[in-house]
Amino acid sequence: MYSILNDNMRGIITRALAVLVALSICSLLRAQSAAPDKEHVLYTFWTAQSQYAGYIIADEEGLFDKEGLDLILRHYDGTPATDMLSSGRADFISLTLVDALEARLKGLDLVNIYQFMHESSFVIVSRNPIKNLQELRGKEILTYRAFNNVLIDEIEKRLDGDVTIIDVYSCVDVFLAGAFDYLICTSYNELMQLEDSGFKIDRGNVLRFSQSGLNIPEDGIYVRREFLEKNPETVDKFIRACEAGWAEAETDPEHSLDIITDKMSRNLLLRNRYHERRMLATMIRLRGKEKSTRLSREEFDAACAIFDDEAINSISFESFTR
Amino acid sequence: MKTLFTKRPKTFASKLSFMLITGTLAVIFLVFGLSSLITRKGLINELIASNTARISIFSNRLEKDLKVVEYSVKNRTSSFREHIDDKDACKAIMKEIAEECNVRESFYALKPEVKGKLMVDALKDENGRIRITERPDNYKYQYHHYYLIPERLRRDYWTPPYFTTIAAQRAITYSHPVLDNEGNLLAVMGADILLESLTDSLDAIVANHAPIEGSYLIILSEDGVYISHPDREKIANETYITDARENDSPELESLVEMMREGNSGSETISLYGRKNLVTYTKLDGVGWGILLATPFDALFKRLSKTLILSLICLLLCLIVAGLLISRITWKMSRPIVRYSDASMKIASGDLDTPVDKVSTGDELQTLGESLENMRFSLKEYLHEMMESAAKRESMEKELSIAHDIQKSMLPSGECAVISSNDIEISGFQEPAKEVGGDLYQYMMKDGCLFFIIGDVSGKGVPASLVMAQTVCLFKAQKSEATPLEIVNQINNQLAEGNTQNMFVTLIVGKMELGSGKLSFCNAGHDPMMLMRNGGVESVEMAHNLPAGLFENFGYKMDELQLQRGDRLVLYTDGIAEAENPFKEFYTLARLEGRLLRCSTTVPAELIDEVIEDVRGFADGAPQSDDITMMCLYYKQ
């Protein structure tokens, strides 16, 4: 067969083989450079829902992979997020600012690397019209105290302890049954659940924390300082992927809802597309107009101000943020 | 299709057919539409009644299924209270409850402040085996709604649906407060049932009692969450509000609001893009709502089929009816076509073709007879008209001859103007009709000028005859006869046998040319006018009766000495009584005025000037009387 080829053809074949070899070497080098980091875990402090739309989209749409991150997104399974971080089972956790500061006081050396929410979502819902916090003196208030305990404590302080906070898991059902007249809840979830069940909400019977001088930012992403120092590029990639995920959630909410509700279904969670749509819209609104990914000094100071523990002063803004 | 509506029928029969068919079609569709509406209304009312009865069955069944669970717990409450401090006894009670057919799990939770913190579950597995467990110490049951609501409100509570942690099935929990004799809470007892067991049981009932194929049942929890729904995905996940807003069914929201307020009934609402009749009620015990929806398209499916079949039959009937109507109207309108043809012939002058007779015994027959009568009458009338026209033509011819004869009796040709060295006389006459009653004449006999002017009473032929007789009598006079003799003779001749009492006014004159002596006799005529020395005056004369009235009447004669240059004007009343369009008379005064302005001495020219003035005055108004004028000029 070789003998039948002339010199020109032999030259062409030789050149083609050389190109093929060069291409193979390049692709190997490239694959080596884009090889994913070691496996990382992002753990959210609550179950899958639109509250975590950006992270779910980034995970389901392969945005972490595109950044070269081998990331597993896990949602609350009964283990507190701080436990997941301290035990090393998660590298990234979502946490509220107040809970993160509380964890820091308890010795967990975590750092805020990504601040998503810049507004407080907390509201007090009353069965009757309410104008200010002081009207709650002597009352019993329902809430779910899994998170933001210091914030709830601040409410008690502002009322000089003249209030009873009732900690309930299914606070919406208990409130709807008429067992209590006041409920502290989030505007992106429980408040909408109340509306979805037929409870009439208007400005007169909802008191926002932000109206009472308690506009403390909430959800952000935290890592251990040690992790940040060792993996600064990984953190950068993570933030880029999260931003891309949130951007897609904002630009194509219906597609995002398809992904979110599908994930909720797989996780055997009750799901309601209408509710999730409104939750997503509220989350994007609570992010603030600036859409900053960083915690500001003012936000940090506002959150620190509600802590009684003097030790809070030992936490500097610089050491708490990236 | 376009042609059908734009091309209108032309014949009466086709128009009538078109109108009848259109009218019939309209009436049929109206009746059809009304009956369809009434039928639909009846079907809806029937469905409301049947759905109301059925929803009662379904709600009873649902309540029964729930009561089974409630009673299995409640019936053991006193025993539980009695053995509340005996954990084993309490566990045995829980086992009994869990063994009940529908129950998946039973539990009790002690009030921590009274009896210490303890929660026990009795869970039935797939094989029916009961496993009793105690919840760990860190499990905060007192923070859960199934405990808190009965504790707080001292009432039973059914939770909304939730996913079970083990088999990921949808379940609901019933919890019941266990109170001591003082009403203090000791514990909360309860039981879970799988939602599927509840809905499957209901589905079987619905299938057996389905009012209309396609009907479906919706059950809502106290919180508005779907407990049962034809779309299983919505169960436990959706509330009526999220479903209504997500699926553009706002009426569902308002209907459920009414139901939750304790109302029940039936409403027509749009649900999932279809119109539905929804019958609803609230289960008072548990606060749940139950809705039975029947889509209208399912309800009217059979009606629609019947409707289409009926419409096809109707259209076929209409086609047959249309053909029949066309044939009948064509036949009925045949006489009209014949009458139309006959009318056209009559209009074109053919009065000899008789109109066809029809024997319909109705208005058409009468119309035919009337048309035939009209043809006959027209024919006769036309015949009479033709005869009368012939007669009139003949009469007109005779009158023309009479006119010519009468004209020939007046001075004409060489005799129209008599002119000598002494006198010149001329006359003019214009009768109002073919023949008139005015007359004038003059003649020379033996150096004397004889003249006459007169006006016979009446007009037309009788007057012309009297005129002719008068002129003949005048002409027949001898030269020696005086005007008085002439008038007497004329009077006597006319008066003799004057049964018609006709008379004639006249002036007869005789002038001796040499001396200018004028003798004249006036028989009731207008006075002569004398133009002398630039003036005009009426000539005084005796007042005699017109001639022809009384035989041998004693007329008197007058005399007048004419001077050279005198002009004597004679006329009949046609001049003074000539009318203009305003019915005004010309009058003698106007005649006098005109004569004063006349400069000519030639009688013919004078007459022409006066006649022209009269015509100018009349200004085209019809002439009502004969006009006659005569002028005598006694030359210088």
mmCIF file of N, CA, C and O in Angstrom, chain A residues 140 142 166-180 193-200 254 265 268-275 277-278, chain B residues 138 140-145 148-149 152-153 155 157 160-163 168 170 222-225 233 235-242 245-246 253 257 260:
data_model
loop_
_atom_site.group_PDB
_atom_site.id
_atom_site.type_symbol
_atom_site.label_atom_id
_atom_site.label_comp_id
_atom_site.label_asym_id
_atom_site.label_seq_id
_atom_site.Cartn_x
_atom_site.Cartn_y
_atom_site.Cartn_z
ATOM 1 N N GLU A 140 -48.044 37.121 73.604
ATOM 2 C CA GLU A 140 -47.346 35.888 73.243
ATOM 3 C C GLU A 140 -47.122 35.916 71.727
ATOM 4 O O GLU A 140 -48.058 36.171 70.967
ATOM 5 N N LEU A 142 -45.552 33.879 68.371
ATOM 6 C CA LEU A 142 -45.059 32.629 67.790
ATOM 7 C C LEU A 142 -43.841 32.912 66.930
ATOM 8 O O LEU A 142 -43.767 33.938 66.273
ATOM 9 N N ILE A 166 -42.926 32.131 71.748
ATOM 10 C CA ILE A 166 -43.257 30.695 71.688
ATOM 11 C C ILE A 166 -42.555 30.095 70.468
ATOM 12 O O ILE A 166 -42.795 30.533 69.344
ATOM 13 N N ASP A 167 -41.704 29.124 70.731
ATOM 14 C CA ASP A 167 -40.948 28.496 69.651
ATOM 15 C C ASP A 167 -41.748 27.312 69.094
ATOM 16 O O ASP A 167 -42.084 26.374 69.825
ATOM 17 N N VAL A 168 -42.085 27.398 67.806
ATOM 18 C CA VAL A 168 -42.945 26.365 67.200
ATOM 19 C C VAL A 168 -42.389 25.990 65.833
ATOM 20 O O VAL A 168 -41.971 26.863 65.072
ATOM 21 N N TYR A 169 -42.434 24.675 65.525
ATOM 22 C CA TYR A 169 -41.949 24.245 64.213
ATOM 23 C C TYR A 169 -42.926 24.660 63.090
ATOM 24 O O TYR A 169 -42.539 25.172 62.071
ATOM 25 N N SER A 170 -44.189 24.367 63.343
ATOM 26 C CA SER A 170 -45.185 24.645 62.282
ATOM 27 C C SER A 170 -45.933 25.914 62.639
ATOM 28 O O SER A 170 -47.139 25.914 62.848
ATOM 29 N N CYS A 171 -45.177 26.971 62.739
ATOM 30 C CA CYS A 171 -45.773 28.201 63.263
ATOM 31 C C CYS A 171 -46.921 28.731 62.395
ATOM 32 O O CYS A 171 -47.878 29.311 62.893
ATOM 33 N N VAL A 172 -46.836 28.499 61.084
ATOM 34 C CA VAL A 172 -47.902 28.992 60.199
ATOM 35 C C VAL A 172 -49.219 28.283 60.510
ATOM 36 O O VAL A 172 -50.265 28.922 60.641
ATOM 37 N N ASP A 173 -49.184 26.963 60.640
ATOM 38 C CA ASP A 173 -50.412 26.208 60.924
ATOM 39 C C ASP A 173 -50.992 26.592 62.282
ATOM 40 O O ASP A 173 -52.199 26.736 62.432
ATOM 41 N N VAL A 174 -50.099 26.779 63.259
ATOM 42 C CA VAL A 174 -50.563 27.129 64.611
ATOM 43 C C VAL A 174 -51.206 28.523 64.595
ATOM 44 O O VAL A 174 -52.251 28.740 65.201
ATOM 45 N N PHE A 175 -50.570 29.432 63.866
ATOM 46 C CA PHE A 175 -51.128 30.794 63.777
ATOM 47 C C PHE A 175 -52.472 30.763 63.051
ATOM 48 O O PHE A 175 -53.446 31.387 63.493
ATOM 49 N N LEU A 176 -52.539 30.026 61.931
ATOM 50 C CA LEU A 176 -53.788 29.959 61.159
ATOM 51 C C LEU A 176 -54.917 29.313 61.969
ATOM 52 O O LEU A 176 -56.081 29.675 61.807
ATOM 53 N N ALA A 177 -54.549 28.370 62.839
ATOM 54 C CA ALA A 177 -55.580 27.707 63.654
ATOM 55 C C ALA A 177 -56.169 28.670 64.678
ATOM 56 O O ALA A 177 -57.189 28.382 65.295
ATOM 57 N N GLY A 178 -55.479 29.801 64.871
ATOM 58 C CA GLY A 178 -56.014 30.804 65.798
ATOM 59 C C GLY A 178 -55.487 30.646 67.217
ATOM 60 O O GLY A 178 -56.019 31.230 68.156
ATOM 61 N N ALA A 179 -54.412 29.834 67.371
ATOM 62 C CA ALA A 179 -53.898 29.594 68.715
ATOM 63 C C ALA A 179 -53.176 30.819 69.265
ATOM 64 O O ALA A 179 -53.055 30.986 70.476
ATOM 65 N N PHE A 180 -52.630 31.643 68.385
ATOM 66 C CA PHE A 180 -51.909 32.851 68.816
ATOM 67 C C PHE A 180 -52.269 34.011 67.887
ATOM 68 O O PHE A 180 -52.729 33.803 66.767
ATOM 69 N N GLN A 193 -46.952 32.008 52.893
ATOM 70 C CA GLN A 193 -47.757 30.811 53.201
ATOM 71 C C GLN A 193 -49.082 31.215 53.841
ATOM 72 O O GLN A 193 -50.123 30.619 53.573
ATOM 73 N N LEU A 194 -48.992 32.228 54.714
ATOM 74 C CA LEU A 194 -50.227 32.718 55.350
ATOM 75 C C LEU A 194 -51.194 33.225 54.280
ATOM 76 O O LEU A 194 -52.389 32.895 54.299
ATOM 77 N N GLU A 195 -50.658 34.010 53.359
ATOM 78 C CA GLU A 195 -51.502 34.547 52.272
ATOM 79 C C GLU A 195 -52.054 33.412 51.424
ATOM 80 O O GLU A 195 -53.223 33.436 51.017
ATOM 81 N N ASP A 196 -51.212 32.426 51.134
ATOM 82 C CA ASP A 196 -51.632 31.299 50.294
ATOM 83 C C ASP A 196 -52.762 30.496 50.936
ATOM 84 O O ASP A 196 -53.524 29.816 50.246
ATOM 85 N N SER A 197 -52.836 30.589 52.274
ATOM 86 C CA SER A 197 -53.902 29.858 52.964
ATOM 87 C C SER A 197 -55.137 30.711 53.189
ATOM 88 O O SER A 197 -56.087 30.279 53.838
ATOM 89 N N GLY A 198 -55.121 31.926 52.708
ATOM 90 C CA GLY A 198 -56.320 32.761 52.783
ATOM 91 C C GLY A 198 -56.271 33.811 53.876
ATOM 92 O O GLY A 198 -57.237 34.536 54.081
ATOM 93 N N PHE A 199 -55.152 33.909 54.609
ATOM 94 C CA PHE A 199 -55.049 34.948 55.639
ATOM 95 C C PHE A 199 -54.810 36.288 54.941
ATOM 96 O O PHE A 199 -53.926 36.401 54.095
ATOM 97 N N LYS A 200 -55.625 37.271 55.309
ATOM 98 C CA LYS A 200 -55.536 38.567 54.633
ATOM 99 C C LYS A 200 -54.378 39.393 55.201
ATOM 100 O O LYS A 200 -54.369 39.727 56.385
ATOM 101 N N GLU A 254 -38.730 31.410 35.185
ATOM 102 C CA GLU A 254 -39.582 30.231 34.967
ATOM 103 C C GLU A 254 -38.741 28.973 34.783
ATOM 104 O O GLU A 254 -39.075 27.909 35.318
ATOM 105 N N SER A 265 -38.977 18.152 44.428
ATOM 106 C CA SER A 265 -39.696 16.890 44.252
ATOM 107 C C SER A 265 -38.768 15.713 44.534
ATOM 108 O O SER A 265 -39.150 14.755 45.215
ATOM 109 N N LEU A 268 -38.267 15.020 48.067
ATOM 110 C CA LEU A 268 -39.514 14.685 48.778
ATOM 111 C C LEU A 268 -40.013 15.841 49.647
ATOM 112 O O LEU A 268 -40.448 15.658 50.779
ATOM 113 N N LEU A 269 -39.939 17.024 49.086
ATOM 114 C CA LEU A 269 -40.436 18.209 49.795
ATOM 115 C C LEU A 269 -41.747 18.652 49.174
ATOM 116 O O LEU A 269 -41.957 18.481 47.967
ATOM 117 N N LEU A 270 -42.594 19.201 49.998
ATOM 118 C CA LEU A 270 -43.802 19.813 49.445
ATOM 119 C C LEU A 270 -43.373 20.983 48.590
ATOM 120 O O LEU A 270 -42.471 21.731 48.968
ATOM 121 N N ARG A 271 -44.006 21.158 47.436
ATOM 122 C CA ARG A 271 -43.561 22.220 46.524
ATOM 123 C C ARG A 271 -44.774 22.900 45.915
ATOM 124 O O ARG A 271 -45.786 22.268 45.634
ATOM 125 N N ASN A 272 -44.602 24.159 45.729
ATOM 126 C CA ASN A 272 -45.692 24.963 45.196
ATOM 127 C C ASN A 272 -45.064 26.034 44.309
ATOM 128 O O ASN A 272 -44.392 26.941 44.790
ATOM 129 N N ARG A 273 -45.271 25.887 43.018
ATOM 130 C CA ARG A 273 -44.590 26.745 42.053
ATOM 131 C C ARG A 273 -44.934 28.225 42.269
ATOM 132 O O ARG A 273 -44.060 29.076 42.191
ATOM 133 N N TYR A 274 -46.225 28.506 42.540
ATOM 134 C CA TYR A 274 -46.651 29.890 42.758
ATOM 135 C C TYR A 274 -45.893 30.483 43.958
ATOM 136 O O TYR A 274 -45.394 31.607 43.911
ATOM 137 N N HIS A 275 -45.831 29.669 45.023
ATOM 138 C CA HIS A 275 -45.149 30.123 46.234
ATOM 139 C C HIS A 275 -43.661 30.334 45.961
ATOM 140 O O HIS A 275 -43.075 31.354 46.386
ATOM 141 N N ARG A 277 -42.220 30.996 43.134
ATOM 142 C CA ARG A 277 -42.016 32.147 42.244
ATOM 143 C C ARG A 277 -41.958 33.436 43.062
ATOM 144 O O ARG A 277 -41.108 34.290 42.876
ATOM 145 N N ARG A 278 -42.913 33.528 44.007
ATOM 146 C CA ARG A 278 -42.943 34.742 44.835
ATOM 147 C C ARG A 278 -41.738 34.801 45.767
ATOM 148 O O ARG A 278 -41.204 35.875 46.051
ATOM 149 N N ASN B 138 -34.368 14.755 73.049
ATOM 150 C CA ASN B 138 -34.185 16.059 72.383
ATOM 151 C C ASN B 138 -35.286 16.358 71.372
ATOM 152 O O ASN B 138 -35.261 17.387 70.711
ATOM 153 N N LYS B 140 -38.518 17.795 70.344
ATOM 154 C CA LYS B 140 -39.370 18.822 70.973
ATOM 155 C C LYS B 140 -40.783 18.758 70.389
ATOM 156 O O LYS B 140 -41.157 19.592 69.565
ATOM 157 N N TYR B 141 -41.518 17.743 70.817
ATOM 158 C CA TYR B 141 -42.879 17.581 70.282
ATOM 159 C C TYR B 141 -43.782 18.746 70.663
ATOM 160 O O TYR B 141 -44.725 19.069 69.981
ATOM 161 N N GLN B 142 -43.448 19.353 71.792
ATOM 162 C CA GLN B 142 -44.301 20.450 72.261
ATOM 163 C C GLN B 142 -44.220 21.688 71.362
ATOM 164 O O GLN B 142 -44.990 22.628 71.521
ATOM 165 N N TYR B 143 -43.270 21.667 70.396
ATOM 166 C CA TYR B 143 -43.155 22.771 69.452
ATOM 167 C C TYR B 143 -43.923 22.490 68.144
ATOM 168 O O TYR B 143 -43.903 23.292 67.218
ATOM 169 N N HIS B 144 -44.570 21.337 68.117
ATOM 170 C CA HIS B 144 -45.261 20.955 66.868
ATOM 171 C C HIS B 144 -46.752 21.271 66.948
ATOM 172 O O HIS B 144 -47.348 21.231 68.016
ATOM 173 N N HIS B 145 -47.293 21.540 65.774
ATOM 174 C CA HIS B 145 -48.705 21.972 65.732
ATOM 175 C C HIS B 145 -49.669 20.903 66.230
ATOM 176 O O HIS B 145 -50.673 21.211 66.856
ATOM 177 N N LEU B 148 -49.386 21.465 69.940
ATOM 178 C CA LEU B 148 -49.606 22.823 70.431
ATOM 179 C C LEU B 148 -51.054 23.306 70.250
ATOM 180 O O LEU B 148 -51.611 23.949 71.142
ATOM 181 N N ILE B 149 -51.624 22.975 69.131
ATOM 182 C CA ILE B 149 -52.981 23.489 68.870
ATOM 183 C C ILE B 149 -54.010 22.845 69.818
ATOM 184 O O ILE B 149 -54.786 23.566 70.459
ATOM 185 N N ARG B 152 -53.289 24.355 73.235
ATOM 186 C CA ARG B 152 -53.633 25.775 73.344
ATOM 187 C C ARG B 152 -55.133 26.009 73.241
ATOM 188 O O ARG B 152 -55.697 26.781 74.005
ATOM 189 N N LEU B 153 -55.738 25.341 72.277
ATOM 190 C CA LEU B 153 -57.145 25.635 71.985
ATOM 191 C C LEU B 153 -58.119 24.627 72.616
ATOM 192 O O LEU B 153 -59.331 24.795 72.484
ATOM 193 N N ARG B 155 -58.935 21.772 71.678
ATOM 194 C CA ARG B 155 -59.845 21.187 70.677
ATOM 195 C C ARG B 155 -59.085 20.200 69.800
ATOM 196 O O ARG B 155 -57.845 20.178 69.788
ATOM 197 N N TYR B 157 -57.711 18.558 66.365
ATOM 198 C CA TYR B 157 -57.050 19.228 65.245
ATOM 199 C C TYR B 157 -56.616 18.201 64.203
ATOM 200 O O TYR B 157 -56.078 17.150 64.548
ATOM 201 N N PRO B 160 -52.657 19.760 58.229
ATOM 202 C CA PRO B 160 -52.635 19.697 56.772
ATOM 203 C C PRO B 160 -51.805 18.488 56.327
ATOM 204 O O PRO B 160 -51.060 17.932 57.130
ATOM 205 N N PRO B 161 -51.913 18.097 55.053
ATOM 206 C CA PRO B 161 -51.133 16.932 54.598
ATOM 207 C C PRO B 161 -49.637 17.213 54.673
ATOM 208 O O PRO B 161 -49.205 18.338 54.508
ATOM 209 N N TYR B 162 -48.882 16.152 54.909
ATOM 210 C CA TYR B 162 -47.405 16.263 54.954
ATOM 211 C C TYR B 162 -46.827 14.945 54.452
ATOM 212 O O TYR B 162 -47.526 13.943 54.352
ATOM 213 N N PHE B 163 -45.525 14.964 54.145
ATOM 214 C CA PHE B 163 -44.853 13.735 53.737
ATOM 215 C C PHE B 163 -44.368 13.000 54.974
ATOM 216 O O PHE B 163 -43.726 13.602 55.843
ATOM 217 N N ALA B 168 -42.232 8.292 52.720
ATOM 218 C CA ALA B 168 -42.514 9.466 51.886
ATOM 219 C C ALA B 168 -43.915 9.414 51.306
ATOM 220 O O ALA B 168 -44.128 9.664 50.124
ATOM 221 N N ARG B 170 -48.010 10.683 51.673
ATOM 222 C CA ARG B 170 -48.724 11.835 52.204
ATOM 223 C C ARG B 170 -49.687 11.376 53.297
ATOM 224 O O ARG B 170 -50.433 10.417 53.109
ATOM 225 N N GLU B 222 -58.229 22.593 56.577
ATOM 226 C CA GLU B 222 -58.592 23.823 57.289
ATOM 227 C C GLU B 222 -57.726 24.994 56.821
ATOM 228 O O GLU B 222 -58.175 26.132 56.782
ATOM 229 N N ASP B 223 -56.471 24.696 56.430
ATOM 230 C CA ASP B 223 -55.551 25.731 55.969
ATOM 231 C C ASP B 223 -55.686 26.005 54.477
ATOM 232 O O ASP B 223 -54.883 26.759 53.926
ATOM 233 N N GLY B 224 -56.614 25.378 53.822
ATOM 234 C CA GLY B 224 -56.826 25.617 52.394
ATOM 235 C C GLY B 224 -55.934 24.773 51.507
ATOM 236 O O GLY B 224 -55.838 25.020 50.294
ATOM 237 N N VAL B 225 -55.264 23.775 52.087
ATOM 238 C CA VAL B 225 -54.381 22.913 51.293
ATOM 239 C C VAL B 225 -55.217 21.783 50.698
ATOM 240 O O VAL B 225 -56.155 21.282 51.321
ATOM 241 N N GLU B 233 -50.672 15.586 41.885
ATOM 242 C CA GLU B 233 -49.505 16.421 42.171
ATOM 243 C C GLU B 233 -49.861 17.616 43.044
ATOM 244 O O GLU B 233 -49.022 18.161 43.747
ATOM 245 N N ILE B 235 -52.054 17.600 45.482
ATOM 246 C CA ILE B 235 -52.392 17.226 46.856
ATOM 247 C C ILE B 235 -51.213 17.527 47.778
ATOM 248 O O ILE B 235 -50.076 17.154 47.482
ATOM 249 N N ALA B 236 -51.495 18.208 48.832
ATOM 250 C CA ALA B 236 -50.523 18.621 49.854
ATOM 251 C C ALA B 236 -49.609 19.756 49.383
ATOM 252 O O ALA B 236 -49.034 20.468 50.196
ATOM 253 N N ASN B 237 -49.441 19.906 48.069
ATOM 254 C CA ASN B 237 -48.530 20.932 47.565
ATOM 255 C C ASN B 237 -49.214 22.284 47.364
ATOM 256 O O ASN B 237 -48.616 23.325 47.584
ATOM 257 N N GLU B 238 -50.438 22.253 46.897
ATOM 258 C CA GLU B 238 -51.114 23.491 46.505
ATOM 259 C C GLU B 238 -52.191 23.873 47.513
ATOM 260 O O GLU B 238 -52.826 22.998 48.107
ATOM 261 N N THR B 239 -52.403 25.170 47.654
ATOM 262 C CA THR B 239 -53.602 25.649 48.342
ATOM 263 C C THR B 239 -54.553 26.160 47.269
ATOM 264 O O THR B 239 -54.140 26.349 46.108
ATOM 265 N N TYR B 240 -55.785 26.380 47.645
ATOM 266 C CA TYR B 240 -56.756 26.859 46.643
ATOM 267 C C TYR B 240 -56.328 28.206 46.070
ATOM 268 O O TYR B 240 -56.582 28.494 44.904
ATOM 269 N N ILE B 241 -55.642 28.998 46.882
ATOM 270 C CA ILE B 241 -55.225 30.321 46.391
ATOM 271 C C ILE B 241 -54.083 30.202 45.379
ATOM 272 O O ILE B 241 -54.135 30.794 44.294
ATOM 273 N N THR B 242 -53.057 29.429 45.720
ATOM 274 C CA THR B 242 -51.943 29.291 44.772
ATOM 275 C C THR B 242 -52.423 28.619 43.488
ATOM 276 O O THR B 242 -51.992 28.993 42.394
ATOM 277 N N ARG B 245 -54.502 31.179 41.446
ATOM 278 C CA ARG B 245 -53.683 32.242 40.849
ATOM 279 C C ARG B 245 -52.724 31.685 39.799
ATOM 280 O O ARG B 245 -52.454 32.337 38.795
ATOM 281 N N GLU B 246 -52.243 30.487 40.025
ATOM 282 C CA GLU B 246 -51.308 29.889 39.067
ATOM 283 C C GLU B 246 -52.045 29.449 37.802
ATOM 284 O O GLU B 246 -51.472 29.463 36.711
ATOM 285 N N GLU B 253 -61.129 31.127 44.010
ATOM 286 C CA GLU B 253 -60.710 31.784 45.249
ATOM 287 C C GLU B 253 -61.911 32.347 46.004
ATOM 288 O O GLU B 253 -62.087 32.093 47.194
ATOM 289 N N GLU B 257 -63.636 31.112 49.540
ATOM 290 C CA GLU B 257 -63.805 32.074 50.636
ATOM 291 C C GLU B 257 -65.227 31.985 51.192
ATOM 292 O O GLU B 257 -65.439 31.988 52.402
ATOM 293 N N ARG B 260 -65.603 28.771 53.136
ATOM 294 C CA ARG B 260 -64.918 28.797 54.437
ATOM 295 C C ARG B 260 -65.675 29.645 55.447
ATOM 296 O O ARG B 260 -65.492 29.504 56.650
#
